[in-house]
Short mmCIF file of N, CA, C and O in Angstrom, two decimals:
data_model
loop_
_atom_site.label_atom_id
_atom_site.label_comp_id
_atom_site.label_asym_id
_atom_site.label_seq_id
_atom_site.Cartn_x
_atom_site.Cartn_y
_atom_site.Cartn_z
N MET K 23 0.84 -1.17 0.00
CA MET K 23 0.00 0.00 0.00
C MET K 23 0.89 1.25 0.00
O MET K 23 1.93 1.27 0.65
N LYS K 24 0.45 2.27 -0.72
CA LYS K 24 1.22 3.50 -0.81
C LYS K 24 1.30 4.19 0.56
O LYS K 24 0.32 4.16 1.32
N PRO K 25 2.41 4.85 0.85
CA PRO K 25 2.52 5.58 2.12
C PRO K 25 1.43 6.63 2.30
O PRO K 25 0.89 6.80 3.41
N THR K 26 1.06 7.32 1.23
CA THR K 26 0.02 8.35 1.35
C THR K 26 -1.33 7.70 1.67
O THR K 26 -2.12 8.26 2.44
N THR K 27 -1.59 6.55 1.10
CA THR K 27 -2.83 5.82 1.40
C THR K 27 -2.87 5.47 2.88
O THR K 27 -3.89 5.64 3.54
N LEU K 28 -1.74 4.99 3.40
CA LEU K 28 -1.67 4.64 4.82
C LEU K 28 -1.90 5.86 5.71
O LEU K 28 -2.51 5.76 6.78
N GLU K 29 -1.44 7.02 5.27
CA GLU K 29 -1.68 8.26 6.03
C GLU K 29 -3.17 8.58 6.06
O GLU K 29 -3.71 8.96 7.11
N TRP K 30 -3.85 8.46 4.90
CA TRP K 30 -5.29 8.71 4.86
C TRP K 30 -6.02 7.74 5.79
O TRP K 30 -6.94 8.13 6.52
N ILE K 31 -5.61 6.48 5.79
CA ILE K 31 -6.25 5.48 6.64
C ILE K 31 -6.03 5.79 8.11
O ILE K 31 -6.96 5.70 8.92
N ALA K 32 -4.83 6.18 8.47
CA ALA K 32 -4.54 6.53 9.87
C ALA K 32 -5.40 7.70 10.32
O ALA K 32 -5.94 7.71 11.43
N LYS K 33 -5.56 8.69 9.45
CA LYS K 33 -6.38 9.85 9.79
C LYS K 33 -7.86 9.44 9.91
O LYS K 33 -8.58 9.93 10.79
N ALA K 34 -8.30 8.55 9.03
CA ALA K 34 -9.68 8.07 9.09
C ALA K 34 -9.93 7.32 10.40
O ALA K 34 -10.96 7.52 11.06
N GLU K 35 -8.99 6.48 10.79
CA GLU K 35 -9.12 5.72 12.03
C GLU K 35 -9.15 6.64 13.25
O GLU K 35 -9.89 6.41 14.20
N GLU K 36 -8.35 7.69 13.20
CA GLU K 36 -8.35 8.66 14.29
C GLU K 36 -9.71 9.34 14.40
O GLU K 36 -10.25 9.49 15.51
N ASP K 37 -10.27 9.74 13.26
CA ASP K 37 -11.61 10.34 13.28
C ASP K 37 -12.65 9.36 13.80
O ASP K 37 -13.56 9.75 14.56
N TRP K 38 -12.54 8.09 13.42
CA TRP K 38 -13.49 7.08 13.90
C TRP K 38 -13.39 6.93 15.42
O TRP K 38 -14.40 6.88 16.11
N ASN K 39 -12.17 6.91 15.94
CA ASN K 39 -11.99 6.78 17.39
C ASN K 39 -12.57 7.98 18.13
O ASN K 39 -13.22 7.83 19.16
N VAL K 40 -12.36 9.18 17.59
CA VAL K 40 -12.93 10.39 18.21
C VAL K 40 -14.45 10.35 18.14
O VAL K 40 -15.14 10.71 19.11
N ALA K 41 -14.99 9.89 17.03
CA ALA K 41 -16.45 9.78 16.90
C ALA K 41 -17.01 8.83 17.96
O ALA K 41 -18.01 9.14 18.62
N GLN K 42 -16.35 7.70 18.13
CA GLN K 42 -16.80 6.73 19.13
C GLN K 42 -16.71 7.29 20.55
O GLN K 42 -17.64 7.12 21.35
N MET K 43 -15.61 7.96 20.87
CA MET K 43 -15.45 8.55 22.20
C MET K 43 -16.51 9.63 22.44
O MET K 43 -17.08 9.71 23.53
N SER K 44 -16.77 10.44 21.42
CA SER K 44 -17.75 11.52 21.56
C SER K 44 -19.15 10.95 21.78
O SER K 44 -19.91 11.46 22.60
N TYR K 45 -19.47 9.90 21.08
CA TYR K 45 -20.79 9.29 21.16
C TYR K 45 -20.99 8.53 22.47
O TYR K 45 -22.06 8.56 23.07
N ARG K 46 -19.95 7.83 22.91
CA ARG K 46 -20.07 6.94 24.07
C ARG K 46 -19.72 7.57 25.41
O ARG K 46 -19.75 6.88 26.42
N ALA K 47 -19.38 8.83 25.42
CA ALA K 47 -19.01 9.48 26.67
C ALA K 47 -20.14 9.34 27.69
O ALA K 47 -21.29 9.63 27.38
N ARG K 48 -19.81 8.88 28.89
CA ARG K 48 -20.83 8.71 29.92
C ARG K 48 -21.37 10.05 30.38
O ARG K 48 -22.56 10.21 30.58
N LYS K 49 -20.48 10.98 30.59
CA LYS K 49 -20.89 12.33 30.96
C LYS K 49 -20.66 13.23 29.76
O LYS K 49 -19.60 13.23 29.16
N HIS K 50 -21.66 13.96 29.42
CA HIS K 50 -21.57 14.95 28.33
C HIS K 50 -21.19 14.36 26.98
O HIS K 50 -20.23 14.77 26.37
N PRO K 51 -21.96 13.39 26.48
CA PRO K 51 -21.68 12.92 25.12
C PRO K 51 -21.91 14.06 24.12
O PRO K 51 -22.75 14.92 24.34
N SER K 52 -21.14 14.07 23.07
CA SER K 52 -21.27 15.11 22.06
C SER K 52 -21.67 14.47 20.74
O SER K 52 -20.82 13.99 19.98
N TYR K 53 -22.96 14.45 20.48
CA TYR K 53 -23.46 13.81 19.27
C TYR K 53 -23.08 14.60 18.02
O TYR K 53 -22.81 14.02 16.97
N ASP K 54 -23.04 15.93 18.13
CA ASP K 54 -22.60 16.73 16.98
C ASP K 54 -21.17 16.38 16.60
O ASP K 54 -20.85 16.22 15.42
N ALA K 55 -20.30 16.26 17.59
CA ALA K 55 -18.91 15.90 17.32
C ALA K 55 -18.81 14.49 16.74
O ALA K 55 -18.01 14.23 15.84
N ALA K 56 -19.63 13.57 17.24
CA ALA K 56 -19.62 12.20 16.73
C ALA K 56 -20.00 12.16 15.25
O ALA K 56 -19.34 11.49 14.45
N VAL K 57 -21.04 12.89 14.89
CA VAL K 57 -21.48 12.93 13.49
C VAL K 57 -20.40 13.57 12.61
O VAL K 57 -20.08 13.07 11.53
N PHE K 58 -19.84 14.67 13.09
CA PHE K 58 -18.80 15.36 12.32
C PHE K 58 -17.62 14.42 12.05
O PHE K 58 -17.15 14.29 10.92
N HIS K 59 -17.14 13.75 13.08
CA HIS K 59 -15.97 12.89 12.91
C HIS K 59 -16.29 11.61 12.12
O HIS K 59 -15.43 11.10 11.41
N ALA K 60 -17.52 11.13 12.20
CA ALA K 60 -17.92 9.99 11.38
C ALA K 60 -17.90 10.37 9.90
O ALA K 60 -17.45 9.60 9.04
N GLN K 61 -18.39 11.58 9.58
CA GLN K 61 -18.35 12.07 8.20
C GLN K 61 -16.91 12.22 7.74
O GLN K 61 -16.56 11.84 6.62
N GLN K 62 -16.06 12.76 8.61
CA GLN K 62 -14.65 12.93 8.27
C GLN K 62 -13.98 11.58 8.03
O GLN K 62 -13.16 11.43 7.13
N CYS K 63 -14.34 10.59 8.83
CA CYS K 63 -13.80 9.24 8.66
C CYS K 63 -14.16 8.68 7.29
O CYS K 63 -13.30 8.18 6.56
N ALA K 64 -15.43 8.76 6.93
CA ALA K 64 -15.87 8.26 5.62
C ALA K 64 -15.16 8.98 4.49
O ALA K 64 -14.70 8.36 3.52
N GLU K 65 -15.05 10.29 4.62
CA GLU K 65 -14.37 11.09 3.59
C GLU K 65 -12.92 10.62 3.41
O GLU K 65 -12.46 10.42 2.28
N LYS K 66 -12.22 10.41 4.50
CA LYS K 66 -10.81 10.03 4.41
C LYS K 66 -10.63 8.61 3.89
O LYS K 66 -9.67 8.33 3.17
N TYR K 67 -11.55 7.70 4.22
CA TYR K 67 -11.47 6.36 3.63
C TYR K 67 -11.71 6.40 2.12
O TYR K 67 -11.05 5.69 1.35
N LEU K 68 -12.66 7.21 1.68
CA LEU K 68 -12.88 7.36 0.23
C LEU K 68 -11.63 7.92 -0.44
O LEU K 68 -11.20 7.43 -1.49
N LYS K 69 -11.03 8.93 0.17
CA LYS K 69 -9.81 9.51 -0.39
C LYS K 69 -8.66 8.52 -0.38
O LYS K 69 -7.85 8.49 -1.32
N ALA K 70 -8.58 7.67 0.63
CA ALA K 70 -7.54 6.63 0.68
C ALA K 70 -7.69 5.67 -0.49
O ALA K 70 -6.71 5.31 -1.15
N ARG K 71 -8.94 5.28 -0.78
CA ARG K 71 -9.17 4.33 -1.89
C ARG K 71 -8.82 4.97 -3.22
O ARG K 71 -8.22 4.33 -4.09
N LEU K 72 -9.19 6.23 -3.39
CA LEU K 72 -8.86 6.94 -4.63
C LEU K 72 -7.35 7.10 -4.77
O LEU K 72 -6.80 6.89 -5.86
N GLU K 73 -6.68 7.44 -3.69
CA GLU K 73 -5.22 7.59 -3.71
C GLU K 73 -4.55 6.28 -4.10
O GLU K 73 -3.66 6.26 -4.94
N GLU K 74 -4.99 5.19 -3.51
CA GLU K 74 -4.38 3.89 -3.80
C GLU K 74 -4.58 3.50 -5.26
O GLU K 74 -3.71 2.86 -5.86
N ALA K 75 -5.70 3.91 -5.85
CA ALA K 75 -5.99 3.59 -7.26
C ALA K 75 -5.32 4.57 -8.21
O ALA K 75 -5.39 4.39 -9.43
N GLY K 76 -4.69 5.61 -7.69
CA GLY K 76 -4.03 6.58 -8.55
C GLY K 76 -4.99 7.57 -9.19
O GLY K 76 -4.66 8.20 -10.20
N ILE K 77 -6.15 7.74 -8.60
CA ILE K 77 -7.14 8.68 -9.11
C ILE K 77 -6.95 10.00 -8.37
O ILE K 77 -6.84 10.03 -7.14
N ALA K 78 -6.93 11.10 -9.13
CA ALA K 78 -6.76 12.42 -8.51
C ALA K 78 -7.90 12.67 -7.53
O ALA K 78 -9.07 12.47 -7.85
N ILE K 79 -7.54 13.13 -6.35
CA ILE K 79 -8.52 13.37 -5.31
C ILE K 79 -9.05 14.80 -5.43
O ILE K 79 -8.29 15.76 -5.40
N THR K 80 -10.35 14.90 -5.58
CA THR K 80 -11.00 16.20 -5.64
C THR K 80 -10.89 16.86 -4.27
O THR K 80 -11.13 16.22 -3.25
N ARG K 81 -10.53 18.13 -4.25
CA ARG K 81 -10.45 18.87 -2.98
C ARG K 81 -11.86 19.23 -2.54
O ARG K 81 -12.40 20.27 -2.94
N THR K 82 -12.46 18.36 -1.75
CA THR K 82 -13.82 18.55 -1.29
C THR K 82 -14.05 17.77 -0.01
O THR K 82 -13.29 16.85 0.31
N HIS K 83 -15.09 18.16 0.72
CA HIS K 83 -15.53 17.40 1.89
C HIS K 83 -16.87 16.72 1.58
O HIS K 83 -17.49 16.15 2.46
N ASP K 84 -17.30 16.79 0.35
CA ASP K 84 -18.60 16.29 -0.08
C ASP K 84 -18.51 14.80 -0.39
O ASP K 84 -17.89 14.39 -1.37
N LEU K 85 -19.15 13.97 0.45
CA LEU K 85 -19.10 12.52 0.25
C LEU K 85 -19.73 12.10 -1.08
O LEU K 85 -19.28 11.13 -1.69
N LEU K 86 -20.76 12.82 -1.51
CA LEU K 86 -21.39 12.46 -2.78
C LEU K 86 -20.43 12.65 -3.95
O LEU K 86 -20.36 11.81 -4.85
N VAL K 87 -19.68 13.73 -3.93
CA VAL K 87 -18.71 13.99 -5.00
C VAL K 87 -17.62 12.92 -5.00
O VAL K 87 -17.27 12.36 -6.04
N LEU K 88 -17.09 12.60 -3.82
CA LEU K 88 -16.05 11.58 -3.73
C LEU K 88 -16.58 10.21 -4.12
O LEU K 88 -15.92 9.45 -4.82
N HIS K 89 -17.79 9.90 -3.67
CA HIS K 89 -18.40 8.61 -3.99
C HIS K 89 -18.57 8.43 -5.50
O HIS K 89 -18.40 7.33 -6.03
N GLN K 90 -18.86 9.51 -6.21
CA GLN K 90 -19.04 9.43 -7.66
C GLN K 90 -17.74 9.10 -8.39
O GLN K 90 -17.77 8.68 -9.53
N GLN K 91 -16.60 9.27 -7.72
CA GLN K 91 -15.31 8.97 -8.35
C GLN K 91 -14.89 7.51 -8.17
O GLN K 91 -13.96 7.07 -8.81
N THR K 92 -15.56 6.77 -7.30
CA THR K 92 -15.10 5.43 -6.96
C THR K 92 -15.54 4.28 -7.88
O THR K 92 -14.87 3.25 -7.88
N PRO K 93 -16.62 4.37 -8.66
CA PRO K 93 -17.04 3.20 -9.43
C PRO K 93 -15.98 2.61 -10.35
O PRO K 93 -15.99 1.41 -10.61
N ALA K 94 -15.05 3.41 -10.82
CA ALA K 94 -14.00 2.89 -11.70
C ALA K 94 -13.15 1.84 -11.00
O ALA K 94 -12.66 0.90 -11.63
N VAL K 95 -12.95 1.98 -9.70
CA VAL K 95 -12.10 1.05 -8.96
C VAL K 95 -12.88 0.15 -8.01
O VAL K 95 -12.40 -0.90 -7.61
N GLU K 96 -14.08 0.57 -7.65
CA GLU K 96 -14.93 -0.21 -6.74
C GLU K 96 -16.36 -0.23 -7.27
O GLU K 96 -17.25 0.42 -6.73
N PRO K 97 -16.62 -0.98 -8.35
CA PRO K 97 -17.97 -0.98 -8.93
C PRO K 97 -19.05 -1.44 -7.96
O PRO K 97 -20.19 -1.01 -8.05
N GLY K 98 -18.71 -2.27 -7.00
CA GLY K 98 -19.68 -2.73 -6.02
C GLY K 98 -20.17 -1.63 -5.09
O GLY K 98 -21.21 -1.76 -4.44
N TRP K 99 -19.42 -0.55 -5.02
CA TRP K 99 -19.80 0.55 -4.13
C TRP K 99 -20.95 1.37 -4.69
O TRP K 99 -21.49 2.23 -4.00
N THR K 100 -21.36 1.11 -5.92
CA THR K 100 -22.47 1.89 -6.50
C THR K 100 -23.77 1.63 -5.75
O THR K 100 -24.67 2.45 -5.79
N VAL K 101 -23.87 0.50 -5.02
CA VAL K 101 -25.08 0.23 -4.24
C VAL K 101 -25.14 1.11 -3.00
O VAL K 101 -26.20 1.29 -2.41
N LEU K 102 -24.00 1.65 -2.59
CA LEU K 102 -23.96 2.56 -1.44
C LEU K 102 -24.31 3.95 -1.94
O LEU K 102 -23.64 4.50 -2.79
N GLN K 103 -25.34 4.51 -1.41
CA GLN K 103 -25.76 5.83 -1.85
C GLN K 103 -25.77 6.79 -0.67
O GLN K 103 -26.72 6.81 0.11
N PRO K 104 -24.70 7.57 -0.50
CA PRO K 104 -24.74 8.58 0.57
C PRO K 104 -25.92 9.51 0.35
O PRO K 104 -26.25 9.85 -0.77
N THR K 105 -26.54 9.89 1.44
CA THR K 105 -27.70 10.78 1.35
C THR K 105 -27.27 12.24 1.46
O THR K 105 -26.19 12.53 1.97
N PRO K 106 -28.09 13.16 1.01
CA PRO K 106 -27.73 14.59 1.09
C PRO K 106 -27.41 15.06 2.50
O PRO K 106 -26.68 16.01 2.68
N GLU K 107 -27.95 14.37 3.51
CA GLU K 107 -27.68 14.77 4.89
C GLU K 107 -26.20 14.68 5.23
O GLU K 107 -25.72 15.30 6.17
N PHE K 108 -25.45 13.87 4.49
CA PHE K 108 -24.04 13.70 4.78
C PHE K 108 -23.16 14.66 4.00
O PHE K 108 -21.95 14.60 4.09
N ARG K 109 -23.77 15.55 3.26
CA ARG K 109 -23.00 16.62 2.63
C ARG K 109 -22.66 17.61 3.73
O ARG K 109 -23.41 17.76 4.69
N PRO K 110 -21.53 18.31 3.59
CA PRO K 110 -21.15 19.27 4.63
C PRO K 110 -22.27 20.25 4.99
O PRO K 110 -22.46 20.57 6.15
N ALA K 111 -23.03 20.70 4.00
CA ALA K 111 -24.11 21.66 4.28
C ALA K 111 -25.24 21.00 5.05
O ALA K 111 -26.01 21.66 5.73
N GLY K 112 -25.34 19.68 4.96
CA GLY K 112 -26.40 18.96 5.66
C GLY K 112 -26.06 18.65 7.11
O GLY K 112 -26.93 18.31 7.89
N LEU K 113 -24.79 18.75 7.47
CA LEU K 113 -24.41 18.51 8.84
C LEU K 113 -24.83 19.68 9.71
O LEU K 113 -24.87 20.81 9.25
N ARG K 114 -25.14 19.38 10.93
CA ARG K 114 -25.56 20.44 11.85
C ARG K 114 -24.46 21.47 12.02
O ARG K 114 -23.29 21.13 12.08
N ARG K 115 -24.85 22.71 12.08
CA ARG K 115 -23.88 23.79 12.24
C ARG K 115 -23.07 23.57 13.52
O ARG K 115 -23.62 23.14 14.53
N GLN K 116 -21.80 23.93 13.49
CA GLN K 116 -20.94 23.81 14.66
C GLN K 116 -21.10 25.00 15.59
O GLN K 116 -20.64 24.97 16.72
N ALA K 117 -21.71 26.07 15.13
CA ALA K 117 -21.91 27.27 15.96
C ALA K 117 -23.38 27.64 15.91
O ALA K 117 -24.08 27.33 14.95
N PRO K 118 -23.86 28.30 16.93
CA PRO K 118 -25.27 28.72 16.92
C PRO K 118 -25.56 29.69 15.78
O PRO K 118 -24.68 30.43 15.34
N ASP K 119 -26.77 29.66 15.33
CA ASP K 119 -27.20 30.58 14.28
C ASP K 119 -27.27 31.98 14.88
O ASP K 119 -27.95 32.20 15.88
N PRO K 120 -26.58 32.96 14.28
CA PRO K 120 -26.56 34.30 14.86
C PRO K 120 -27.85 35.08 14.69
O PRO K 120 -28.05 36.10 15.32
N THR K 121 -28.76 34.61 13.84
CA THR K 121 -30.01 35.34 13.64
C THR K 121 -30.99 35.00 14.77
O THR K 121 -31.07 33.86 15.20
N PRO K 122 -31.72 35.98 15.25
CA PRO K 122 -32.68 35.73 16.36
C PRO K 122 -33.88 34.94 15.93
O PRO K 122 -34.27 34.80 14.86
#
């Protein structure tokens, strides 16, 4: 496996671990943080697969865009359909809405 692919995987695993810790915290679980890091994990795994296949990685956080690049190397992944909720704009805001 390429060194850069391994870096993407390590970063994805780190995000997964943070998502799990955020979700499972006995006191003060942070579901927003868990969702954010789960999305980041999926994004980095998709980028790892594209990197390993030698496909240029689009500079985006959009899982739908990245997913559309994978059928050339992972045709079985076409059955996986990320929903619009997993687009960055669909994730809950990290800060309160400033409008009253």
